[in-house]
PDB file of C-alpha atoms in Angstrom:
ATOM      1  CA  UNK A  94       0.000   0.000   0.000  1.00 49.00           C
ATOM      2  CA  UNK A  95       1.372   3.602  -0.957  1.00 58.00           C
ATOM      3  CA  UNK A  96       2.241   5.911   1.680  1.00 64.00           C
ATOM      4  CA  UNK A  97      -0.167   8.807   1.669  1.00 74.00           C
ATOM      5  CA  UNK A  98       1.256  12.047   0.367  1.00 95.00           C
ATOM      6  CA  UNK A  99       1.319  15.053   2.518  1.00 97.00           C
ATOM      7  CA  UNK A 100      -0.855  18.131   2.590  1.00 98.00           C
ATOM      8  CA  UNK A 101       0.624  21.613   4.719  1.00 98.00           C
ATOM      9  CA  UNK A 102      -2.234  24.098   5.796  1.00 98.00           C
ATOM     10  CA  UNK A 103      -0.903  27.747   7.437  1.00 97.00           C
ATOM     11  CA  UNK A 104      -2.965  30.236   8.018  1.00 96.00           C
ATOM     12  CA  UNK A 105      -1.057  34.033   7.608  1.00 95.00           C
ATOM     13  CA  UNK A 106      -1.829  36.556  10.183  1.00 90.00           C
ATOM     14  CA  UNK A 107       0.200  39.350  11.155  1.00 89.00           C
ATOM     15  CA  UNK A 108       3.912  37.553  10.858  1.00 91.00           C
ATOM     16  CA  UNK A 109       5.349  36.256   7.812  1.00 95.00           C
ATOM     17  CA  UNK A 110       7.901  35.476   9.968  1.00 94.00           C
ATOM     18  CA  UNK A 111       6.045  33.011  12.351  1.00 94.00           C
ATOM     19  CA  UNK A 112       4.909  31.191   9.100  1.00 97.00           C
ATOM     20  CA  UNK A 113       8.345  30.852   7.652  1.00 97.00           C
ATOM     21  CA  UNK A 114       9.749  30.025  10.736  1.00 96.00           C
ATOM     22  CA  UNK A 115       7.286  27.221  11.818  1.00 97.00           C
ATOM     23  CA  UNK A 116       7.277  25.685   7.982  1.00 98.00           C
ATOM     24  CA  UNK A 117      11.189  25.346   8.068  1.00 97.00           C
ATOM     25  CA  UNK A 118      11.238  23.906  11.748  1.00 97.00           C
ATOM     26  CA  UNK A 119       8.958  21.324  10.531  1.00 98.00           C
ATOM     27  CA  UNK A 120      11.048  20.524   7.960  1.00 98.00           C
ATOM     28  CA  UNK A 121      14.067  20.494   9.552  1.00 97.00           C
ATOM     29  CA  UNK A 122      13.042  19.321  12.639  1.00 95.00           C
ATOM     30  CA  UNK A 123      10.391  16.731  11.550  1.00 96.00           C
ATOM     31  CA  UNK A 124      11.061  15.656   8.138  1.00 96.00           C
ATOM     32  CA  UNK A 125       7.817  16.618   6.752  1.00 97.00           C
ATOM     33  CA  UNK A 126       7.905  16.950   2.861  1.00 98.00           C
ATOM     34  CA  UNK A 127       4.767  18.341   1.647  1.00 98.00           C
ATOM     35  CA  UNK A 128       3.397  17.744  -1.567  1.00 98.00           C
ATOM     36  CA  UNK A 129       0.792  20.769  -1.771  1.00 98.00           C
ATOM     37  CA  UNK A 130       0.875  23.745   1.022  1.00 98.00           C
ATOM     38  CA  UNK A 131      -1.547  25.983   1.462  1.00 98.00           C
ATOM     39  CA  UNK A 132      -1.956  29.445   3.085  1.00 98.00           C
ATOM     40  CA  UNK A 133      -4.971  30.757   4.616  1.00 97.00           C
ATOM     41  CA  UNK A 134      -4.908  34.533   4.081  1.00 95.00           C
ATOM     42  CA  UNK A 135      -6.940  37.070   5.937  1.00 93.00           C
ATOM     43  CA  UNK A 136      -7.789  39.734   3.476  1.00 93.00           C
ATOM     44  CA  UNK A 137      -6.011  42.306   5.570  1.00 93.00           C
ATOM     45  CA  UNK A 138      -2.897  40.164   5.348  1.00 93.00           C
ATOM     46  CA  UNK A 139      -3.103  39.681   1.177  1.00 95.00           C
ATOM     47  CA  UNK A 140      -0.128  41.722   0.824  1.00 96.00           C
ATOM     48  CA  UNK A 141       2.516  39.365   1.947  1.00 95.00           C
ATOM     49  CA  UNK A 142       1.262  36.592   0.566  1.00 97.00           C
ATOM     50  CA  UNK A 143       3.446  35.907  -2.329  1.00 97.00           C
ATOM     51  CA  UNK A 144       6.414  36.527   0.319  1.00 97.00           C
ATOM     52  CA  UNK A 145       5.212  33.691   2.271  1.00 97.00           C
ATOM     53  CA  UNK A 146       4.387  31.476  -0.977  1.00 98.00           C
ATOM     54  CA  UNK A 147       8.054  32.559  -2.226  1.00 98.00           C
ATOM     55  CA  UNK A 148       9.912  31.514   1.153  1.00 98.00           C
ATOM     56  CA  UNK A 149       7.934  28.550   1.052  1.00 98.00           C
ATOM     57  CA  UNK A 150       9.339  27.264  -2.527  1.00 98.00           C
ATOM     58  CA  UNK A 151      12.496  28.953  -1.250  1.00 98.00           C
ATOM     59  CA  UNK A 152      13.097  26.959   1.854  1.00 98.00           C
ATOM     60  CA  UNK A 153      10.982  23.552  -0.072  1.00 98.00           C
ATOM     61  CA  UNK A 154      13.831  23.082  -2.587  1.00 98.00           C
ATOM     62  CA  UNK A 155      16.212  23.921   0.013  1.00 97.00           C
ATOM     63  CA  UNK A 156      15.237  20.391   1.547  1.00 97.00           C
ATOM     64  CA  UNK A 157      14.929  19.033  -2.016  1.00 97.00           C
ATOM     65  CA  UNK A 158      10.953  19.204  -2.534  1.00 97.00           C
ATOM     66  CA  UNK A 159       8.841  21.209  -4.809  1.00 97.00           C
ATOM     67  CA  UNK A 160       5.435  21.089  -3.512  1.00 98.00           C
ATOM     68  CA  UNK A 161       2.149  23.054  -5.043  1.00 98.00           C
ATOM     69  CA  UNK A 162       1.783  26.108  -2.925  1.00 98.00           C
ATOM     70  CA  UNK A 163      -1.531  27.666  -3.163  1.00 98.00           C
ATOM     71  CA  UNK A 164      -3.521  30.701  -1.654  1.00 97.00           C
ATOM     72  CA  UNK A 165      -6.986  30.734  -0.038  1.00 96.00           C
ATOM     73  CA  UNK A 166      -8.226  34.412   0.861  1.00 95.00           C
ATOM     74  CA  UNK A 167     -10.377  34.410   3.965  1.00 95.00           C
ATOM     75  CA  UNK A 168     -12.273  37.690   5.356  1.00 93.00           C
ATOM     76  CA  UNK A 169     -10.885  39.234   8.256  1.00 91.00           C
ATOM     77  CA  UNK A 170     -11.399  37.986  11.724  1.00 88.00           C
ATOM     78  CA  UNK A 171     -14.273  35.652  10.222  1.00 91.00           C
ATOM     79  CA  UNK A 172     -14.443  32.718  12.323  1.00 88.00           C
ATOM     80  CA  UNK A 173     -17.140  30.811  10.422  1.00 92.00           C
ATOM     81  CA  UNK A 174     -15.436  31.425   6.963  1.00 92.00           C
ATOM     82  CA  UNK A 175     -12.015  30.551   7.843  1.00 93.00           C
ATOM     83  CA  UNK A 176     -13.390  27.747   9.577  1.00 93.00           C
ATOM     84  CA  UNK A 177     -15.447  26.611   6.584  1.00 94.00           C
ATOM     85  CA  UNK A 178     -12.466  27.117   4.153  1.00 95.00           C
ATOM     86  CA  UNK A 179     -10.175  24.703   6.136  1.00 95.00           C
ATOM     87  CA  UNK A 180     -12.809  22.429   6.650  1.00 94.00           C
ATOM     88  CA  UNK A 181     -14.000  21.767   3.044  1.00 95.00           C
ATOM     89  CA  UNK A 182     -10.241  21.786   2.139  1.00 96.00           C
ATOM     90  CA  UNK A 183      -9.091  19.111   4.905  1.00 96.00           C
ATOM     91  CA  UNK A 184     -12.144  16.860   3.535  1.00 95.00           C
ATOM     92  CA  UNK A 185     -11.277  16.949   0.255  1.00 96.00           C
ATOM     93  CA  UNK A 186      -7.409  15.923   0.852  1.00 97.00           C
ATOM     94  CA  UNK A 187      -8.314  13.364   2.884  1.00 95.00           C
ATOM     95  CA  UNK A 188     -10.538  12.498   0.481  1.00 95.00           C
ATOM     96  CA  UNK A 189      -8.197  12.399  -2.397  1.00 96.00           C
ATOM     97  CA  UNK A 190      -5.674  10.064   0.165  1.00 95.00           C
ATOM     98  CA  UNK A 191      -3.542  13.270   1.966  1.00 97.00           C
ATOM     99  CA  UNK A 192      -2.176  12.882   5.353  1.00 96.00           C
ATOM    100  CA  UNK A 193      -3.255  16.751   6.938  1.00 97.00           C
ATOM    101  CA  UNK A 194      -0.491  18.911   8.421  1.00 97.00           C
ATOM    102  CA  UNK A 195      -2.214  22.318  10.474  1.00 97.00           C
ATOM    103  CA  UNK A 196       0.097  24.583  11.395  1.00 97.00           C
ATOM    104  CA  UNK A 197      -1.281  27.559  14.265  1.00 96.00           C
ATOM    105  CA  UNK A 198       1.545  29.405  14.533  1.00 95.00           C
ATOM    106  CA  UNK A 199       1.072  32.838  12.274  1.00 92.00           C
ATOM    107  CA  UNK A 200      -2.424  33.141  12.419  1.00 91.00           C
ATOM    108  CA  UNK A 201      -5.105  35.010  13.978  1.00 91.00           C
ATOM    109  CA  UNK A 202      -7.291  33.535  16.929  1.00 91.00           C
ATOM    110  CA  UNK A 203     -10.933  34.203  14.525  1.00 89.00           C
ATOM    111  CA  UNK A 204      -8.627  32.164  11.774  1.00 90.00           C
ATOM    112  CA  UNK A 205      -7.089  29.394  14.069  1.00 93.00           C
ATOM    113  CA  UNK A 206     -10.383  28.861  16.791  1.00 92.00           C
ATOM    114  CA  UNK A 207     -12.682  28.426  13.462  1.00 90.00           C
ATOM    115  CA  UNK A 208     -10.268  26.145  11.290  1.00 91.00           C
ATOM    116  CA  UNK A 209     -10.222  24.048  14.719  1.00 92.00           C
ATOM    117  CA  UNK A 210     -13.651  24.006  15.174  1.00 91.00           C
ATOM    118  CA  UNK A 211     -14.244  23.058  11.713  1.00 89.00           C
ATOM    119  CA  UNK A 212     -11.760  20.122  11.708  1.00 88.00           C
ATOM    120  CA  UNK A 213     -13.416  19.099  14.906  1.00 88.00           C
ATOM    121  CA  UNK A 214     -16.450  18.703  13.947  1.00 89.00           C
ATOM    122  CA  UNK A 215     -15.994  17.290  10.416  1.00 86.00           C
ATOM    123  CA  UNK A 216     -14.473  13.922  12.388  1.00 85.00           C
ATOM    124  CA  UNK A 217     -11.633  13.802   9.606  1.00 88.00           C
ATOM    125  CA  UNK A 218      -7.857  12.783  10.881  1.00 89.00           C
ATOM    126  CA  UNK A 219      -5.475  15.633  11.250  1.00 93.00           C
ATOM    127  CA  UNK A 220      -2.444  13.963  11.526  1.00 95.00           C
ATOM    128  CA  UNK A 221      -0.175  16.536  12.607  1.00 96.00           C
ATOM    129  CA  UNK A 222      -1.219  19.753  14.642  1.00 96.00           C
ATOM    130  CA  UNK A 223       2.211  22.359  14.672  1.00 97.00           C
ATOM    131  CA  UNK A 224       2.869  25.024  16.732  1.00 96.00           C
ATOM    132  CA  UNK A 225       6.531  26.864  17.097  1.00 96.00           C
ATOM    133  CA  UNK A 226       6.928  27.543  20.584  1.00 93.00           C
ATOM    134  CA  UNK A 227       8.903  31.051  21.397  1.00 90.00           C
ATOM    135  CA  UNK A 228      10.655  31.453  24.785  1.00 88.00           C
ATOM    136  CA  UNK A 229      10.804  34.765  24.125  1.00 78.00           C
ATOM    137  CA  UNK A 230       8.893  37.498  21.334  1.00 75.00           C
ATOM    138  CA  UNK A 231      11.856  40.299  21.367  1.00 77.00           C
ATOM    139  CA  UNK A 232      14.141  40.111  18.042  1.00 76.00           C
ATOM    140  CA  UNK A 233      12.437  36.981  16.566  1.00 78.00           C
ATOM    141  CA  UNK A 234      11.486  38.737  13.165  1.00 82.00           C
ATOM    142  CA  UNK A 235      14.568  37.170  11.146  1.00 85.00           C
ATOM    143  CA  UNK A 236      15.195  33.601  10.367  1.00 82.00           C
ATOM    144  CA  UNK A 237      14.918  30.178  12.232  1.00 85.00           C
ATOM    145  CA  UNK A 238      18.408  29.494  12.232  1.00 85.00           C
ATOM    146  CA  UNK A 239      19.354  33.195  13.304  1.00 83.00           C
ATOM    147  CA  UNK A 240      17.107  32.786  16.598  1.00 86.00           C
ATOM    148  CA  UNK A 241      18.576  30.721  19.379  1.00 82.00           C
ATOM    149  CA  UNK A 242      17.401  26.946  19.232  1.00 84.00           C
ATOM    150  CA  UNK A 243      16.644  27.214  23.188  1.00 87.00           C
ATOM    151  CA  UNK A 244      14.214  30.012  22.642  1.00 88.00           C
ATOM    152  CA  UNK A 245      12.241  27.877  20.144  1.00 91.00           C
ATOM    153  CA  UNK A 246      10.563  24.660  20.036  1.00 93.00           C
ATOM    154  CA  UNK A 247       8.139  23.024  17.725  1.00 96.00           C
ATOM    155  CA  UNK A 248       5.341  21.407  19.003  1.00 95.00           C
ATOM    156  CA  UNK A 249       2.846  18.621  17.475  1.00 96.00           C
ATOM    157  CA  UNK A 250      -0.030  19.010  19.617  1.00 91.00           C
ATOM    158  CA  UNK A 251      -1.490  15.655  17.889  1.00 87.00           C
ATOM    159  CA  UNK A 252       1.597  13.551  18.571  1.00 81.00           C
ATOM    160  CA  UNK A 253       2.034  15.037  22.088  1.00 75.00           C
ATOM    161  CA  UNK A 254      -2.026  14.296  22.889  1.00 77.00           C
ATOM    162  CA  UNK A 255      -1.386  10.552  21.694  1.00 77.00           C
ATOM    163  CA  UNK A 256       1.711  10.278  24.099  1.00 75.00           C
ATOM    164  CA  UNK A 257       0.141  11.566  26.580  1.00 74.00           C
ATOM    165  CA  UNK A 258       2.764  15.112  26.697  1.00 67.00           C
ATOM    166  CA  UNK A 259       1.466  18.050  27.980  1.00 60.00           C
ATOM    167  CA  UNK A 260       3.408  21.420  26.034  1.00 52.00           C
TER     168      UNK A 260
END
């Protein structure tokens, strides 16, 4: 049986850098090699979107993938849209055979509380659930690498509930 192919979902709030930093952490840190990724903009937030969807291709082929990067514009702050976006998009990966990555880091509580509600109550497997941990919020805007690995950690909220971890 073939291994399922994965799928990368990231909402974009205020920090480009917070996405960036949390997709390259999960790469580098968990091996993850998505086939598609997709952002979850808030219209506010439309701007730096093909930053992120650049870095994202930028840092992919630095770990020797190439994965479809796609945008989904959400309204601001809309709980019910955001979460209705992310849930008709995890159904129809799993559907089509993805294993789900969600990744909380960069976005917006509205964006994040309805994408979790959604996946929630649509019953369908997430099997990751990342979140980069910061020690500290002074002088993080730069790169991963550039921010002391003690001030950081990325979490998998899914792995750590099956284990038993608390964060």
């Amino acid at each position: 049986m073939p291994m399922p192919q994965d799928a990368y979902i990231t909402p974009l709030g205020r920090s480009t850098w917070a996405l960036v930093n949390t997709y390259y952490a999960v790469l580098r840190e968990r091996g993850l090699r998505p086939e598609r990724v997709y952002i979850i903009v808030e219209r506010p937030y439309a701007k730096n979107a093909g930053t992120a969807k650049e870095a994202i291709s930028i840092i992919s082929e630095a770990f020797g993938s190439a994965p479809e990067i796609f945008l989904e514009l959400v309204e601001e702050a809309d709980f019910v849209g955001a979460g209705r976006t992310v849930g008709s998009l995890v159904e129809r990966l799993a559907g089509e055979g993805f294993s789900i990555a969600l990744d909380i880091t960069s976005g917006r509580k509205a964006t994040i509380a309805g994408a979790l509600a959604a996946v929630a109550a649509g019953g369908t497997e997430i099997r990751h659930i990342y979140y980069l941990a910061m020690k500290s919020v002074e002088d993080i805007a730069k790169p991963y690498m550039m921010i002391p690995l003690r001030l950081q950690e990325i979490r998998d909220f899914t792995q750590d509930a099956r284990r038993g971890d608390s964060p």
